[in-house]
mmCIF file of C-alpha atoms in Angstrom:
data_model
loop_
_atom_site.group_PDB
_atom_site.id
_atom_site.type_symbol
_atom_site.label_atom_id
_atom_site.label_comp_id
_atom_site.label_asym_id
_atom_site.label_seq_id
_atom_site.Cartn_x
_atom_site.Cartn_y
_atom_site.Cartn_z
ATOM 1 C CA GLU A 826 100.099 90.564 2.489
ATOM 2 C CA VAL A 827 97.078 89.145 0.717
ATOM 3 C CA GLN A 828 97.587 89.195 -3.035
ATOM 4 C CA LEU A 829 95.463 88.112 -6.002
ATOM 5 C CA VAL A 830 96.962 88.223 -9.494
ATOM 6 C CA GLU A 831 94.822 87.541 -12.561
ATOM 7 C CA SER A 832 96.045 86.495 -15.992
ATOM 8 C CA GLY A 833 94.715 85.080 -19.233
ATOM 9 C CA GLY A 834 92.707 87.958 -20.639
ATOM 10 C CA GLY A 835 92.913 89.064 -24.241
ATOM 11 C CA LEU A 836 91.089 89.598 -27.508
ATOM 12 C CA VAL A 837 88.828 86.810 -28.712
ATOM 13 C CA GLN A 838 86.201 86.515 -31.414
ATOM 14 C CA PRO A 839 82.539 85.961 -30.585
ATOM 15 C CA GLY A 840 81.948 82.282 -29.894
ATOM 16 C CA GLY A 841 85.535 81.784 -28.779
ATOM 17 C CA SER A 842 87.009 80.623 -25.488
ATOM 18 C CA LEU A 843 89.403 81.920 -22.855
ATOM 19 C CA ARG A 844 90.647 80.615 -19.532
ATOM 20 C CA LEU A 845 91.363 83.115 -16.793
ATOM 21 C CA SER A 846 93.637 82.319 -13.872
ATOM 22 C CA CYS A 847 94.069 83.928 -10.469
ATOM 23 C CA ALA A 848 97.108 83.221 -8.308
ATOM 24 C CA ALA A 849 96.469 83.752 -4.609
ATOM 25 C CA SER A 850 99.020 84.329 -1.863
ATOM 26 C CA GLY A 851 99.291 85.685 1.654
ATOM 27 C CA PHE A 852 96.339 83.778 3.128
ATOM 28 C CA THR A 853 95.073 80.227 3.603
ATOM 29 C CA PHE A 854 93.411 79.770 0.227
ATOM 30 C CA THR A 855 91.699 76.521 1.196
ATOM 31 C CA THR A 856 89.560 78.230 3.837
ATOM 32 C CA TYR A 857 87.857 80.799 1.634
ATOM 33 C CA TRP A 858 85.121 80.885 -0.949
ATOM 34 C CA MET A 859 86.404 82.669 -4.062
ATOM 35 C CA SER A 860 84.682 84.605 -6.794
ATOM 36 C CA TRP A 861 84.924 86.359 -10.146
ATOM 37 C CA VAL A 862 83.416 89.814 -10.614
ATOM 38 C CA ARG A 863 83.450 91.756 -13.879
ATOM 39 C CA GLN A 864 83.227 95.362 -14.969
ATOM 40 C CA ALA A 865 82.377 96.338 -18.530
ATOM 41 C CA PRO A 866 84.272 99.398 -19.830
ATOM 42 C CA GLY A 867 82.934 102.509 -18.128
ATOM 43 C CA LYS A 868 80.219 100.513 -16.345
ATOM 44 C CA GLY A 869 79.451 99.133 -12.918
ATOM 45 C CA LEU A 870 80.306 95.913 -11.130
ATOM 46 C CA GLU A 871 78.669 92.560 -11.839
ATOM 47 C CA TRP A 872 79.213 89.332 -9.942
ATOM 48 C CA VAL A 873 79.918 86.365 -12.236
ATOM 49 C CA ALA A 874 80.559 83.208 -10.218
ATOM 50 C CA LYS A 875 81.627 81.841 -6.844
ATOM 51 C CA ILE A 876 83.081 78.565 -5.583
ATOM 52 C CA LYS A 877 83.163 76.966 -2.152
ATOM 53 C CA GLU A 878 86.373 76.296 -0.250
ATOM 54 C CA ASP A 879 86.520 72.650 -1.346
ATOM 55 C CA GLY A 880 85.051 73.234 -4.819
ATOM 56 C CA SER A 881 81.920 71.241 -4.006
ATOM 57 C CA GLU A 882 79.509 74.136 -4.642
ATOM 58 C CA LYS A 883 79.517 76.560 -7.538
ATOM 59 C CA TYR A 884 77.093 79.355 -8.389
ATOM 60 C CA TYR A 885 76.786 81.501 -11.503
ATOM 61 C CA LEU A 886 75.184 84.632 -12.862
ATOM 62 C CA ASP A 887 72.232 83.501 -14.977
ATOM 63 C CA SER A 888 73.632 84.998 -18.182
ATOM 64 C CA VAL A 889 76.835 82.921 -17.974
ATOM 65 C CA LYS A 890 75.341 79.602 -16.839
ATOM 66 C CA GLY A 891 76.267 76.809 -19.228
ATOM 67 C CA ARG A 892 79.033 78.901 -20.817
ATOM 68 C CA PHE A 893 81.399 79.705 -17.926
ATOM 69 C CA THR A 894 82.936 77.270 -15.432
ATOM 70 C CA ILE A 895 84.636 78.282 -12.208
ATOM 71 C CA SER A 896 87.192 75.955 -10.658
ATOM 72 C CA ARG A 897 90.087 75.964 -8.230
ATOM 73 C CA ASP A 898 93.308 74.076 -7.577
ATOM 74 C CA ASP A 899 94.040 74.306 -3.873
ATOM 75 C CA ALA A 900 97.462 72.687 -4.319
ATOM 76 C CA LYS A 901 98.426 75.626 -6.538
ATOM 77 C CA ASN A 902 96.469 78.298 -4.621
ATOM 78 C CA SER A 903 94.774 79.155 -7.890
ATOM 79 C CA LEU A 904 91.310 80.062 -9.117
ATOM 80 C CA TYR A 905 90.153 79.681 -12.705
ATOM 81 C CA LEU A 906 87.349 80.780 -15.002
ATOM 82 C CA GLN A 907 86.832 78.837 -18.207
ATOM 83 C CA MET A 908 84.788 80.969 -20.580
ATOM 84 C CA ASN A 909 83.240 79.359 -23.647
ATOM 85 C CA GLY A 910 80.788 80.730 -26.180
ATOM 86 C CA LEU A 911 81.937 84.265 -25.503
ATOM 87 C CA ARG A 912 79.683 87.132 -26.523
ATOM 88 C CA VAL A 913 80.378 90.781 -27.204
ATOM 89 C CA GLU A 914 78.554 91.625 -23.977
ATOM 90 C CA ASP A 915 81.093 89.581 -21.976
ATOM 91 C CA THR A 916 83.701 92.249 -22.723
ATOM 92 C CA ALA A 917 84.930 93.469 -19.341
ATOM 93 C CA VAL A 918 87.723 93.580 -16.828
ATOM 94 C CA TYR A 919 87.446 90.361 -14.818
ATOM 95 C CA TYR A 920 88.450 90.571 -11.183
ATOM 96 C CA CYS A 921 89.287 87.708 -8.888
ATOM 97 C CA ALA A 922 88.080 88.357 -5.326
ATOM 98 C CA ARG A 923 88.198 86.581 -2.011
ATOM 99 C CA ILE A 924 84.862 86.208 -0.261
ATOM 100 C CA ARG A 925 84.372 87.008 3.420
ATOM 101 C CA GLN A 926 81.296 87.401 5.587
ATOM 102 C CA GLN A 927 79.192 85.227 3.294
ATOM 103 C CA LEU A 928 79.326 87.247 0.080
ATOM 104 C CA LEU A 929 81.502 90.319 0.648
ATOM 105 C CA PHE A 930 84.404 90.755 -1.761
ATOM 106 C CA ASP A 931 87.733 91.597 -0.192
ATOM 107 C CA PRO A 932 90.335 91.968 -1.469
ATOM 108 C CA TRP A 933 90.246 92.184 -5.258
ATOM 109 C CA GLY A 934 92.965 91.503 -7.782
ATOM 110 C CA GLN A 935 94.039 94.117 -10.332
ATOM 111 C CA GLY A 936 91.887 92.502 -13.017
ATOM 112 C CA THR A 937 92.422 91.141 -16.500
ATOM 113 C CA LEU A 938 90.732 92.579 -19.592
ATOM 114 C CA VAL A 939 88.677 90.330 -21.841
ATOM 115 C CA THR A 940 87.636 91.813 -25.178
ATOM 116 C CA VAL A 941 85.174 89.952 -27.365
ATOM 117 C CA SER A 942 85.116 91.412 -30.837
ATOM 118 C CA SER A 943 85.278 90.378 -34.462
ATOM 119 C CA ASP B 694 67.475 89.399 -7.363
ATOM 120 C CA ILE B 695 67.907 92.355 -5.001
ATOM 121 C CA VAL B 696 68.213 95.606 -6.935
ATOM 122 C CA MET B 697 70.497 98.256 -5.451
ATOM 123 C CA THR B 698 69.869 101.874 -6.422
ATOM 124 C CA GLN B 699 72.267 104.666 -5.542
ATOM 125 C CA SER B 700 71.668 108.403 -5.554
ATOM 126 C CA PRO B 701 72.900 110.680 -6.852
ATOM 127 C CA ASP B 702 74.787 109.313 -9.869
ATOM 128 C CA SER B 703 77.416 111.991 -9.334
ATOM 129 C CA LEU B 704 78.162 114.857 -7.002
ATOM 130 C CA ALA B 705 80.696 117.637 -6.756
ATOM 131 C CA VAL B 706 81.748 118.755 -3.292
ATOM 132 C CA SER B 707 84.203 121.384 -2.140
ATOM 133 C CA LEU B 708 87.322 120.282 -0.313
ATOM 134 C CA GLY B 709 86.589 119.941 3.393
ATOM 135 C CA GLU B 710 82.838 119.740 2.869
ATOM 136 C CA ARG B 711 80.535 116.767 3.475
ATOM 137 C CA ALA B 712 79.603 114.270 0.786
ATOM 138 C CA THR B 713 76.565 112.026 1.207
ATOM 139 C CA ILE B 714 75.701 109.025 -0.958
ATOM 140 C CA ASN B 715 72.482 107.071 -0.630
ATOM 141 C CA CYS B 716 71.805 103.436 -1.420
ATOM 142 C CA LYS B 717 68.410 101.758 -1.466
ATOM 143 C CA SER B 718 67.767 98.020 -1.775
ATOM 144 C CA SER B 719 64.629 96.538 -3.342
ATOM 145 C CA GLN B 720 64.189 94.330 -0.285
ATOM 146 C CA SER B 721 65.559 94.314 3.232
ATOM 147 C CA VAL B 722 69.151 93.157 3.704
ATOM 148 C CA LEU B 723 68.754 92.975 7.478
ATOM 149 C CA TYR B 724 69.198 89.415 8.716
ATOM 150 C CA LEU B 725 66.929 89.233 11.759
ATOM 151 C CA SER B 726 68.672 86.293 13.440
ATOM 152 C CA ASN B 727 71.862 88.310 14.010
ATOM 153 C CA ASN B 728 70.510 91.853 13.506
ATOM 154 C CA LYS B 729 73.150 92.581 10.888
ATOM 155 C CA ASN B 730 72.688 94.480 7.638
ATOM 156 C CA TYR B 731 74.488 92.689 4.817
ATOM 157 C CA LEU B 732 75.570 95.888 3.096
ATOM 158 C CA GLY B 733 79.034 97.022 2.101
ATOM 159 C CA TRP B 734 80.568 100.126 0.532
ATOM 160 C CA PHE B 735 83.484 100.183 -1.911
ATOM 161 C CA GLN B 736 85.680 102.919 -3.314
ATOM 162 C CA GLN B 737 87.108 102.610 -6.826
ATOM 163 C CA LYS B 738 89.713 105.015 -8.117
ATOM 164 C CA PRO B 739 90.523 105.203 -11.854
ATOM 165 C CA GLY B 740 92.507 102.212 -13.072
ATOM 166 C CA GLN B 741 92.254 100.434 -9.727
ATOM 167 C CA PRO B 742 90.113 97.604 -8.367
ATOM 168 C CA PRO B 743 87.414 98.359 -5.810
ATOM 169 C CA LYS B 744 88.514 98.725 -2.206
ATOM 170 C CA LEU B 745 86.304 97.792 0.742
ATOM 171 C CA LEU B 746 85.517 100.741 3.018
ATOM 172 C CA ILE B 747 82.530 99.688 5.132
ATOM 173 C CA TYR B 748 80.822 96.376 5.942
ATOM 174 C CA TRP B 749 77.791 95.428 8.051
ATOM 175 C CA ALA B 750 76.516 98.825 6.844
ATOM 176 C CA SER B 751 78.479 100.771 9.438
ATOM 177 C CA THR B 752 81.721 98.946 10.367
ATOM 178 C CA ARG B 753 84.762 100.708 9.004
ATOM 179 C CA GLU B 754 87.420 98.444 7.491
ATOM 180 C CA SER B 755 90.825 98.550 9.178
ATOM 181 C CA GLY B 756 92.937 101.410 7.832
ATOM 182 C CA VAL B 757 90.019 103.381 6.398
ATOM 183 C CA PRO B 758 90.058 107.020 7.554
ATOM 184 C CA ASP B 759 87.403 107.903 10.102
ATOM 185 C CA ARG B 760 85.987 110.607 7.837
ATOM 186 C CA PHE B 761 84.190 107.712 6.109
ATOM 187 C CA SER B 762 81.081 106.455 7.892
ATOM 188 C CA GLY B 763 78.122 104.273 7.012
ATOM 189 C CA SER B 764 74.619 104.245 8.404
ATOM 190 C CA GLY B 765 71.145 102.888 7.772
ATOM 191 C CA SER B 766 69.204 99.681 8.154
ATOM 192 C CA GLY B 767 66.776 97.474 6.284
ATOM 193 C CA THR B 768 66.535 99.010 2.815
ATOM 194 C CA ASP B 769 68.019 102.500 3.163
ATOM 195 C CA PHE B 770 71.691 103.235 3.662
ATOM 196 C CA THR B 771 74.082 106.166 3.535
ATOM 197 C CA LEU B 772 77.814 106.608 3.063
ATOM 198 C CA THR B 773 79.113 109.899 4.416
ATOM 199 C CA ILE B 774 82.502 111.480 3.830
ATOM 200 C CA SER B 775 82.608 114.078 6.583
ATOM 201 C CA SER B 776 85.360 116.275 5.132
ATOM 202 C CA LEU B 777 86.198 115.587 1.505
ATOM 203 C CA GLN B 778 89.874 115.259 0.650
ATOM 204 C CA ALA B 779 91.433 115.332 -2.819
ATOM 205 C CA GLU B 780 92.315 111.639 -2.549
ATOM 206 C CA ASP B 781 88.620 110.759 -2.076
ATOM 207 C CA VAL B 782 87.817 111.474 -5.730
ATOM 208 C CA ALA B 783 86.482 108.118 -6.899
ATOM 209 C CA VAL B 784 83.381 106.110 -7.743
ATOM 210 C CA TYR B 785 81.611 104.619 -4.734
ATOM 211 C CA TYR B 786 79.516 101.452 -4.870
ATOM 212 C CA CYS B 787 77.195 99.823 -2.384
ATOM 213 C CA GLN B 788 76.828 96.029 -2.428
ATOM 214 C CA GLN B 789 74.343 93.706 -0.772
ATOM 215 C CA TYR B 790 75.715 90.382 0.385
ATOM 216 C CA TYR B 791 72.456 89.148 1.883
ATOM 217 C CA SER B 792 71.645 86.741 -0.933
ATOM 218 C CA THR B 793 72.914 85.245 -4.171
ATOM 219 C CA PRO B 794 73.413 86.831 -6.595
ATOM 220 C CA PRO B 795 75.267 89.556 -4.718
ATOM 221 C CA THR B 796 74.426 92.855 -6.393
ATOM 222 C CA PHE B 797 75.910 96.319 -6.610
ATOM 223 C CA GLY B 798 74.512 99.784 -6.971
ATOM 224 C CA GLN B 799 75.273 101.580 -10.236
ATOM 225 C CA GLY B 800 77.938 103.735 -8.604
ATOM 226 C CA THR B 801 78.235 107.368 -7.527
ATOM 227 C CA LYS B 802 81.045 109.505 -8.899
ATOM 228 C CA VAL B 803 82.469 111.986 -6.388
ATOM 229 C CA GLU B 804 84.400 114.977 -7.705
ATOM 230 C CA ILE B 805 85.858 118.183 -6.331
ATOM 231 C CA LYS B 806 83.839 121.334 -6.895
#
């Protein structure tokens, strides 16, 4: 069974940092692009970042460029999102998702909540 | 960026009746070289992550009940629930995966009348 489990969320002050992790299992992690997608409380879905199978290509939502960094450790079957310079508007549930068919997200993890507040 | 617009924002349907959700993209998501529409539909129930229902605009994901169907091409798409069941109460999202950034519609909330 394919499984994605996120961790690392929490409460942080504006300007602070957090590192999210996603542990993957049940599939060959090294053969898939991976992504982070977020959902602000009561709002819709917003793609954040994606990374190629070998980590050689990374793409970001414009509003997080220069602040967030996506990475992966294929030896640990893990995906990461380093978030620096956090803003109140970054408050959301962050989902880890596997990418198939170019840019389709399936499946998704259960998500981890990031709250940016003073 | 491709803007995805869903209609309506919410709808209430009686059990056993049809529910129809529309999704319009600001530019075509039909890739001419393979004649595929890069459009997916997701279902999100409260407290759960989104679940893929439909991809390539009309291909049902394995295990998804056949009361769910997708149609459309180019810029206009529809998700139809042919006979609404209680377990279908959820928010439904369309997503284009034609280009980066991938974008979602704002969601349509389906409730029981």
